mmCIF file of N, CA and C in Angstrom:
data_model
loop_
_atom_site.group_PDB
_atom_site.id
_atom_site.type_symbol
_atom_site.label_atom_id
_atom_site.label_comp_id
_atom_site.label_asym_id
_atom_site.label_seq_id
_atom_site.Cartn_x
_atom_site.Cartn_y
_atom_site.Cartn_z
ATOM 1 N N MET A 83 1.664 15.226 9.833
ATOM 2 C CA MET A 83 1.935 16.642 9.813
ATOM 3 C C MET A 83 0.732 17.413 9.288
ATOM 4 N N GLY A 84 0.179 16.999 8.165
ATOM 5 C CA GLY A 84 -0.991 17.680 7.642
ATOM 6 C C GLY A 84 -0.651 18.838 6.735
ATOM 7 N N VAL A 85 -1.447 19.893 6.815
ATOM 8 C CA VAL A 85 -1.298 21.044 5.929
ATOM 9 C C VAL A 85 0.040 21.725 6.191
ATOM 10 N N ILE A 86 0.835 21.871 5.130
ATOM 11 C CA ILE A 86 2.090 22.613 5.276
ATOM 12 C C ILE A 86 2.044 23.933 4.507
ATOM 13 N N LEU A 87 1.024 24.079 3.648
ATOM 14 C CA LEU A 87 0.862 25.330 2.922
ATOM 15 C C LEU A 87 -0.603 25.522 2.577
ATOM 16 N N LYS A 88 -1.088 26.725 2.824
ATOM 17 C CA LYS A 88 -2.451 27.097 2.436
ATOM 18 C C LYS A 88 -2.394 28.571 2.057
ATOM 19 N N ASN A 89 -2.410 28.841 0.742
ATOM 20 C CA ASN A 89 -2.254 30.211 0.253
ATOM 21 C C ASN A 89 -3.342 30.585 -0.729
ATOM 22 N N ASP A 90 -3.788 31.826 -0.632
ATOM 23 C CA ASP A 90 -4.651 32.399 -1.662
ATOM 24 C C ASP A 90 -3.735 33.062 -2.682
ATOM 25 N N LEU A 91 -3.977 32.767 -3.955
ATOM 26 C CA LEU A 91 -3.138 33.298 -5.019
ATOM 27 C C LEU A 91 -3.955 34.246 -5.891
ATOM 28 N N LYS A 92 -3.599 35.501 -5.913
ATOM 29 C CA LYS A 92 -4.260 36.513 -6.749
ATOM 30 C C LYS A 92 -5.770 36.556 -6.562
ATOM 31 N N GLY A 93 -6.244 36.193 -5.407
ATOM 32 C CA GLY A 93 -7.652 36.342 -5.085
ATOM 33 C C GLY A 93 -8.606 35.321 -5.672
ATOM 34 N N SER A 94 -8.245 34.678 -6.760
ATOM 35 C CA SER A 94 -9.185 33.746 -7.391
ATOM 36 C C SER A 94 -8.772 32.287 -7.255
ATOM 37 N N CYS A 95 -7.584 32.040 -6.737
ATOM 38 C CA CYS A 95 -7.080 30.665 -6.593
ATOM 39 C C CYS A 95 -6.651 30.418 -5.153
ATOM 40 N N ARG A 96 -6.723 29.169 -4.773
ATOM 41 C CA ARG A 96 -6.247 28.757 -3.457
ATOM 42 C C ARG A 96 -5.423 27.493 -3.647
ATOM 43 N N LEU A 97 -4.239 27.463 -3.044
ATOM 44 C CA LEU A 97 -3.326 26.330 -3.132
ATOM 45 C C LEU A 97 -3.130 25.733 -1.754
ATOM 46 N N GLY A 98 -3.211 24.415 -1.671
ATOM 47 C CA GLY A 98 -2.939 23.718 -0.424
ATOM 48 C C GLY A 98 -2.012 22.546 -0.668
ATOM 49 N N ILE A 99 -1.097 22.326 0.267
ATOM 50 C CA ILE A 99 -0.190 21.178 0.203
ATOM 51 C C ILE A 99 -0.247 20.464 1.542
ATOM 52 N N TRP A 100 -0.350 19.143 1.483
ATOM 53 C CA TRP A 100 -0.433 18.296 2.667
ATOM 54 C C TRP A 100 0.756 17.344 2.662
ATOM 55 N N GLU A 101 1.483 17.293 3.769
ATOM 56 C CA GLU A 101 2.545 16.298 3.920
ATOM 57 C C GLU A 101 1.950 15.101 4.646
ATOM 58 N N ILE A 102 2.031 13.943 4.014
ATOM 59 C CA ILE A 102 1.438 12.727 4.585
ATOM 60 C C ILE A 102 2.424 12.094 5.557
ATOM 61 N N THR A 103 2.173 12.295 6.847
ATOM 62 C CA THR A 103 2.971 11.650 7.888
ATOM 63 C C THR A 103 2.089 10.772 8.773
ATOM 64 N N GLU A 104 0.771 10.878 8.572
ATOM 65 C CA GLU A 104 -0.189 10.160 9.404
ATOM 66 C C GLU A 104 -0.332 8.710 8.933
ATOM 67 N N GLU A 105 -0.791 7.890 9.846
ATOM 68 C CA GLU A 105 -1.165 6.515 9.517
ATOM 69 C C GLU A 105 -2.601 6.519 8.995
ATOM 70 N N TYR A 106 -2.988 5.422 8.385
ATOM 71 C CA TYR A 106 -4.313 5.269 7.793
ATOM 72 C C TYR A 106 -5.423 5.641 8.777
ATOM 73 N N ASP A 107 -5.401 5.043 9.971
ATOM 74 C CA ASP A 107 -6.490 5.256 10.935
ATOM 75 C C ASP A 107 -6.634 6.723 11.342
ATOM 76 N N GLU A 108 -5.515 7.423 11.472
ATOM 77 C CA GLU A 108 -5.576 8.836 11.856
ATOM 78 C C GLU A 108 -6.220 9.677 10.749
ATOM 79 N N LEU A 109 -5.825 9.437 9.503
ATOM 80 C CA LEU A 109 -6.431 10.172 8.388
ATOM 81 C C LEU A 109 -7.909 9.838 8.249
ATOM 82 N N ARG A 110 -8.237 8.567 8.325
ATOM 83 C CA ARG A 110 -9.614 8.096 8.110
ATOM 84 C C ARG A 110 -10.561 8.594 9.196
ATOM 85 N N SER A 111 -10.085 8.650 10.437
ATOM 86 C CA SER A 111 -10.959 8.998 11.564
ATOM 87 C C SER A 111 -11.479 10.433 11.497
ATOM 88 N N LYS A 112 -10.817 11.292 10.766
ATOM 89 C CA LYS A 112 -11.217 12.704 10.692
ATOM 90 C C LYS A 112 -12.155 12.996 9.525
ATOM 91 N N LEU A 113 -12.558 11.959 8.791
ATOM 92 C CA LEU A 113 -13.403 12.157 7.614
ATOM 93 C C LEU A 113 -14.764 11.513 7.783
ATOM 94 N N SER A 114 -15.768 12.167 7.255
ATOM 95 C CA SER A 114 -17.111 11.610 7.184
ATOM 96 C C SER A 114 -17.354 11.255 5.718
ATOM 97 N N LEU A 115 -17.246 9.960 5.402
ATOM 98 C CA LEU A 115 -17.329 9.509 4.012
ATOM 99 C C LEU A 115 -18.694 8.925 3.690
ATOM 100 N N GLU A 116 -19.144 9.169 2.474
ATOM 101 C CA GLU A 116 -20.365 8.550 1.960
ATOM 102 C C GLU A 116 -20.067 7.088 1.622
ATOM 103 N N THR A 117 -21.110 6.269 1.515
ATOM 104 C CA THR A 117 -20.962 4.845 1.215
ATOM 105 C C THR A 117 -20.147 4.625 -0.050
ATOM 106 N N GLU A 118 -20.407 5.401 -1.076
ATOM 107 C CA GLU A 118 -19.680 5.277 -2.344
ATOM 108 C C GLU A 118 -18.191 5.568 -2.161
ATOM 109 N N GLU A 119 -17.875 6.555 -1.327
ATOM 110 C CA GLU A 119 -16.478 6.890 -1.068
ATOM 111 C C GLU A 119 -15.778 5.772 -0.300
ATOM 112 N N VAL A 120 -16.466 5.165 0.643
ATOM 113 C CA VAL A 120 -15.894 4.044 1.401
ATOM 114 C C VAL A 120 -15.589 2.887 0.453
ATOM 115 N N ARG A 121 -16.501 2.622 -0.478
ATOM 116 C CA ARG A 121 -16.271 1.558 -1.470
ATOM 117 C C ARG A 121 -15.033 1.848 -2.312
ATOM 118 N N THR A 122 -14.900 3.094 -2.730
ATOM 119 C CA THR A 122 -13.724 3.485 -3.514
ATOM 120 C C THR A 122 -12.458 3.274 -2.704
ATOM 121 N N LEU A 123 -12.446 3.767 -1.479
ATOM 122 C CA LEU A 123 -11.281 3.635 -0.606
ATOM 123 C C LEU A 123 -10.933 2.172 -0.372
ATOM 124 N N ASP A 124 -11.927 1.356 -0.072
ATOM 125 C CA ASP A 124 -11.687 -0.066 0.184
ATOM 126 C C ASP A 124 -11.209 -0.802 -1.060
ATOM 127 N N GLY A 125 -11.470 -0.244 -2.237
ATOM 128 C CA GLY A 125 -11.057 -0.875 -3.486
ATOM 129 C C GLY A 125 -9.576 -0.726 -3.791
ATOM 130 N N PHE A 126 -8.907 0.206 -3.131
ATOM 131 C CA PHE A 126 -7.472 0.378 -3.359
ATOM 132 C C PHE A 126 -6.703 -0.726 -2.643
ATOM 133 N N GLN A 127 -5.817 -1.386 -3.351
ATOM 134 C CA GLN A 127 -5.010 -2.454 -2.762
ATOM 135 C C GLN A 127 -3.770 -1.896 -2.060
ATOM 136 N N ASN A 128 -3.219 -0.836 -2.608
ATOM 137 C CA ASN A 128 -1.967 -0.272 -2.132
ATOM 138 C C ASN A 128 -2.228 0.722 -0.996
ATOM 139 N N ASN A 129 -1.546 0.543 0.128
ATOM 140 C CA ASN A 129 -1.738 1.427 1.279
ATOM 141 C C ASN A 129 -1.325 2.863 0.965
ATOM 142 N N SER A 130 -0.278 3.042 0.172
ATOM 143 C CA SER A 130 0.145 4.395 -0.199
ATOM 144 C C SER A 130 -0.950 5.111 -0.971
ATOM 145 N N ARG A 131 -1.637 4.399 -1.835
ATOM 146 C CA ARG A 131 -2.739 4.989 -2.610
ATOM 147 C C ARG A 131 -3.888 5.393 -1.686
ATOM 148 N N LYS A 132 -4.161 4.564 -0.677
ATOM 149 C CA LYS A 132 -5.202 4.895 0.299
ATOM 150 C C LYS A 132 -4.848 6.177 1.054
ATOM 151 N N LEU A 133 -3.581 6.299 1.466
ATOM 152 C CA LEU A 133 -3.144 7.493 2.191
ATOM 153 C C LEU A 133 -3.239 8.739 1.317
ATOM 154 N N GLU A 134 -2.856 8.621 0.045
ATOM 155 C CA GLU A 134 -2.994 9.748 -0.886
ATOM 156 C C GLU A 134 -4.451 10.178 -0.986
ATOM 157 N N TRP A 135 -5.328 9.211 -1.202
ATOM 158 C CA TRP A 135 -6.756 9.487 -1.387
ATOM 159 C C TRP A 135 -7.340 10.171 -0.149
ATOM 160 N N LEU A 136 -7.004 9.645 1.020
ATOM 161 C CA LEU A 136 -7.504 10.228 2.265
ATOM 162 C C LEU A 136 -6.952 11.633 2.492
ATOM 163 N N SER A 137 -5.670 11.821 2.226
ATOM 164 C CA SER A 137 -5.069 13.139 2.459
ATOM 165 C C SER A 137 -5.654 14.197 1.525
ATOM 166 N N VAL A 138 -6.014 13.816 0.310
ATOM 167 C CA VAL A 138 -6.669 14.759 -0.607
ATOM 168 C C VAL A 138 -7.997 15.211 -0.014
ATOM 169 N N ARG A 139 -8.759 14.291 0.547
ATOM 170 C CA ARG A 139 -10.046 14.663 1.134
ATOM 171 C C ARG A 139 -9.875 15.514 2.386
ATOM 172 N N ARG A 140 -8.869 15.201 3.191
ATOM 173 C CA ARG A 140 -8.596 16.041 4.364
ATOM 174 C C ARG A 140 -8.189 17.448 3.926
ATOM 175 N N LEU A 141 -7.352 17.517 2.885
ATOM 176 C CA LEU A 141 -6.882 18.818 2.407
ATOM 177 C C LEU A 141 -8.024 19.647 1.823
ATOM 178 N N ILE A 142 -8.889 19.051 1.035
ATOM 179 C CA ILE A 142 -9.996 19.827 0.455
ATOM 180 C C ILE A 142 -10.909 20.357 1.560
ATOM 181 N N ASN A 143 -11.090 19.571 2.618
ATOM 182 C CA ASN A 143 -11.898 20.039 3.752
ATOM 183 C C ASN A 143 -11.226 21.212 4.460
ATOM 184 N N GLU A 144 -9.903 21.165 4.566
ATOM 185 C CA GLU A 144 -9.163 22.290 5.160
ATOM 186 C C GLU A 144 -9.290 23.541 4.297
ATOM 187 N N LEU A 145 -9.198 23.364 2.999
ATOM 188 C CA LEU A 145 -9.245 24.513 2.091
ATOM 189 C C LEU A 145 -10.633 25.143 2.018
ATOM 190 N N THR A 146 -11.669 24.330 2.110
ATOM 191 C CA THR A 146 -13.037 24.849 1.986
ATOM 192 C C THR A 146 -13.684 25.155 3.332
ATOM 193 N N GLY A 147 -13.160 24.573 4.391
ATOM 194 C CA GLY A 147 -13.745 24.778 5.711
ATOM 195 C C GLY A 147 -14.996 23.958 5.956
ATOM 196 N N SER A 148 -15.246 22.975 5.083
ATOM 197 C CA SER A 148 -16.428 22.126 5.258
ATOM 198 C C SER A 148 -16.157 20.737 4.681
ATOM 199 N N ASN A 149 -17.105 19.834 4.896
ATOM 200 C CA ASN A 149 -16.989 18.478 4.360
ATOM 201 C C ASN A 149 -17.391 18.520 2.880
ATOM 202 N N THR A 150 -16.420 18.686 2.019
ATOM 203 C CA THR A 150 -16.643 18.880 0.589
ATOM 204 C C THR A 150 -16.336 17.593 -0.162
ATOM 205 N N ARG A 151 -17.277 17.149 -0.972
ATOM 206 C CA ARG A 151 -17.091 15.902 -1.724
ATOM 207 C C ARG A 151 -16.425 16.142 -3.063
ATOM 208 N N ILE A 152 -15.437 15.307 -3.350
ATOM 209 C CA ILE A 152 -14.785 15.282 -4.655
ATOM 210 C C ILE A 152 -15.384 14.117 -5.425
ATOM 211 N N VAL A 153 -15.830 14.384 -6.633
ATOM 212 C CA VAL A 153 -16.352 13.342 -7.520
ATOM 213 C C VAL A 153 -15.601 13.453 -8.843
ATOM 214 N N TYR A 154 -15.864 12.516 -9.745
ATOM 215 C CA TYR A 154 -15.093 12.448 -10.985
ATOM 216 C C TYR A 154 -16.005 12.324 -12.195
ATOM 217 N N THR A 155 -15.570 12.943 -13.294
ATOM 218 C CA THR A 155 -16.275 12.780 -14.562
ATOM 219 C C THR A 155 -15.971 11.384 -15.106
ATOM 220 N N GLU A 156 -16.627 11.016 -16.196
ATOM 221 C CA GLU A 156 -16.340 9.728 -16.829
ATOM 222 C C GLU A 156 -14.889 9.645 -17.290
ATOM 223 N N ALA A 157 -14.293 10.789 -17.597
ATOM 224 C CA ALA A 157 -12.889 10.837 -18.015
ATOM 225 C C ALA A 157 -11.938 10.896 -16.816
ATOM 226 N N ARG A 158 -12.470 10.723 -15.603
ATOM 227 C CA ARG A 158 -11.714 10.707 -14.346
ATOM 228 C C ARG A 158 -11.158 12.073 -13.951
ATOM 229 N N LYS A 159 -11.788 13.131 -14.416
ATOM 230 C CA LYS A 159 -11.398 14.479 -14.020
ATOM 231 C C LYS A 159 -12.118 14.831 -12.724
ATOM 232 N N PRO A 160 -11.368 15.248 -11.689
ATOM 233 C CA PRO A 160 -12.013 15.560 -10.412
ATOM 234 C C PRO A 160 -12.743 16.901 -10.451
ATOM 235 N N TYR A 161 -13.842 16.951 -9.714
ATOM 236 C CA TYR A 161 -14.546 18.216 -9.511
ATOM 237 C C TYR A 161 -15.269 18.147 -8.172
ATOM 238 N N LEU A 162 -15.654 19.307 -7.671
ATOM 239 C CA LEU A 162 -16.373 19.365 -6.402
ATOM 240 C C LEU A 162 -17.851 19.153 -6.661
ATOM 241 N N LEU A 163 -18.479 18.334 -5.855
ATOM 242 C CA LEU A 163 -19.887 18.009 -6.035
ATOM 243 C C LEU A 163 -20.757 19.262 -6.034
ATOM 244 N N ASP A 164 -20.389 20.245 -5.223
ATOM 245 C CA ASP A 164 -21.181 21.475 -5.166
ATOM 246 C C ASP A 164 -20.801 22.486 -6.259
ATOM 247 N N ASN A 165 -19.848 22.116 -7.105
ATOM 248 C CA ASN A 165 -19.386 22.968 -8.217
ATOM 249 C C ASN A 165 -18.941 24.362 -7.771
ATOM 250 N N SER A 166 -18.467 24.485 -6.541
ATOM 251 C CA SER A 166 -18.070 25.792 -6.022
ATOM 252 C C SER A 166 -16.750 26.288 -6.609
ATOM 253 N N SER A 167 -15.893 25.363 -7.044
ATOM 254 C CA SER A 167 -14.591 25.715 -7.618
ATOM 255 C C SER A 167 -14.146 24.620 -8.570
ATOM 256 N N HIS A 168 -13.255 24.988 -9.472
ATOM 257 C CA HIS A 168 -12.560 24.001 -10.293
ATOM 258 C C HIS A 168 -11.346 23.560 -9.486
ATOM 259 N N ILE A 169 -10.956 22.291 -9.622
ATOM 260 C CA ILE A 169 -9.818 21.810 -8.842
ATOM 261 C C ILE A 169 -8.855 21.015 -9.715
ATOM 262 N N SER A 170 -7.615 21.026 -9.273
ATOM 263 C CA SER A 170 -6.575 20.176 -9.833
ATOM 264 C C SER A 170 -5.895 19.506 -8.650
ATOM 265 N N ILE A 171 -5.686 18.198 -8.756
ATOM 266 C CA ILE A 171 -5.101 17.421 -7.664
ATOM 267 C C ILE A 171 -3.788 16.819 -8.136
ATOM 268 N N SER A 172 -2.787 16.864 -7.269
ATOM 269 C CA SER A 172 -1.502 16.240 -7.570
ATOM 270 C C SER A 172 -1.014 15.516 -6.323
ATOM 271 N N HIS A 173 -0.309 14.416 -6.536
ATOM 272 C CA HIS A 173 0.308 13.732 -5.399
ATOM 273 C C HIS A 173 1.617 13.099 -5.833
ATOM 274 N N SER A 174 2.564 13.087 -4.907
ATOM 275 C CA SER A 174 3.884 12.529 -5.160
ATOM 276 C C SER A 174 4.468 12.061 -3.840
ATOM 277 N N LYS A 175 4.697 10.763 -3.743
ATOM 278 C CA LYS A 175 5.268 10.137 -2.548
ATOM 279 C C LYS A 175 4.506 10.547 -1.286
ATOM 280 N N ASN A 176 5.060 11.465 -0.498
ATOM 281 C CA ASN A 176 4.453 11.832 0.786
ATOM 282 C C ASN A 176 3.723 13.171 0.771
ATOM 283 N N TYR A 177 3.394 13.677 -0.410
ATOM 284 C CA TYR A 177 2.730 14.974 -0.507
ATOM 285 C C TYR A 177 1.509 14.895 -1.415
ATOM 286 N N THR A 178 0.498 15.676 -1.064
ATOM 287 C CA THR A 178 -0.630 15.895 -1.965
ATOM 288 C C THR A 178 -0.833 17.405 -2.066
ATOM 289 N N ALA A 179 -1.340 17.825 -3.216
ATOM 290 C CA ALA A 179 -1.582 19.247 -3.437
ATOM 291 C C ALA A 179 -2.906 19.417 -4.170
ATOM 292 N N ILE A 180 -3.576 20.507 -3.863
ATOM 293 C CA ILE A 180 -4.815 20.867 -4.551
ATOM 294 C C ILE A 180 -4.731 22.344 -4.906
ATOM 295 N N LEU A 181 -5.078 22.643 -6.155
ATOM 296 C CA LEU A 181 -5.238 24.021 -6.593
ATOM 297 C C LEU A 181 -6.708 24.212 -6.915
ATOM 298 N N MET A 182 -7.321 25.198 -6.291
ATOM 299 C CA MET A 182 -8.740 25.507 -6.501
ATOM 300 C C MET A 182 -8.850 26.855 -7.193
ATOM 301 N N SER A 183 -9.808 26.968 -8.110
ATOM 302 C CA SER A 183 -10.033 28.230 -8.797
ATOM 303 C C SER A 183 -11.519 28.418 -9.074
ATOM 304 N N LYS A 184 -11.977 29.632 -8.948
ATOM 305 C CA LYS A 184 -13.361 29.958 -9.296
ATOM 306 C C LYS A 184 -13.531 29.998 -10.810
ATOM 307 N N PHE A 185 -12.415 30.170 -11.520
ATOM 308 C CA PHE A 185 -12.437 30.283 -12.977
ATOM 309 C C PHE A 185 -11.689 29.115 -13.595
ATOM 310 N N ARG A 186 -11.977 28.833 -14.856
ATOM 311 C CA ARG A 186 -11.278 27.751 -15.568
ATOM 312 C C ARG A 186 -9.936 28.178 -16.043
#
């Protein structure tokens, strides 16, 4: 299914929700991943975790309109490589969500 919600909130935030109905190959085929990202993806044993990870990357690309890389601090806090926005990521069963903000 893909994006089920994409809203701008009060001008400074953007919220996106993705419903995961796709199979692994469909999600993966639409992404251009760096070598490090492929290693991370291949390191997940659980298929559900792989689908969550892929759907987050598809969703961030939908929200930004470009191939945007998500990286993590040493404390495992996600951020955008280009530092264009602060992000919060959530996932539960068949859904992933991202909230982006220009401000903290």
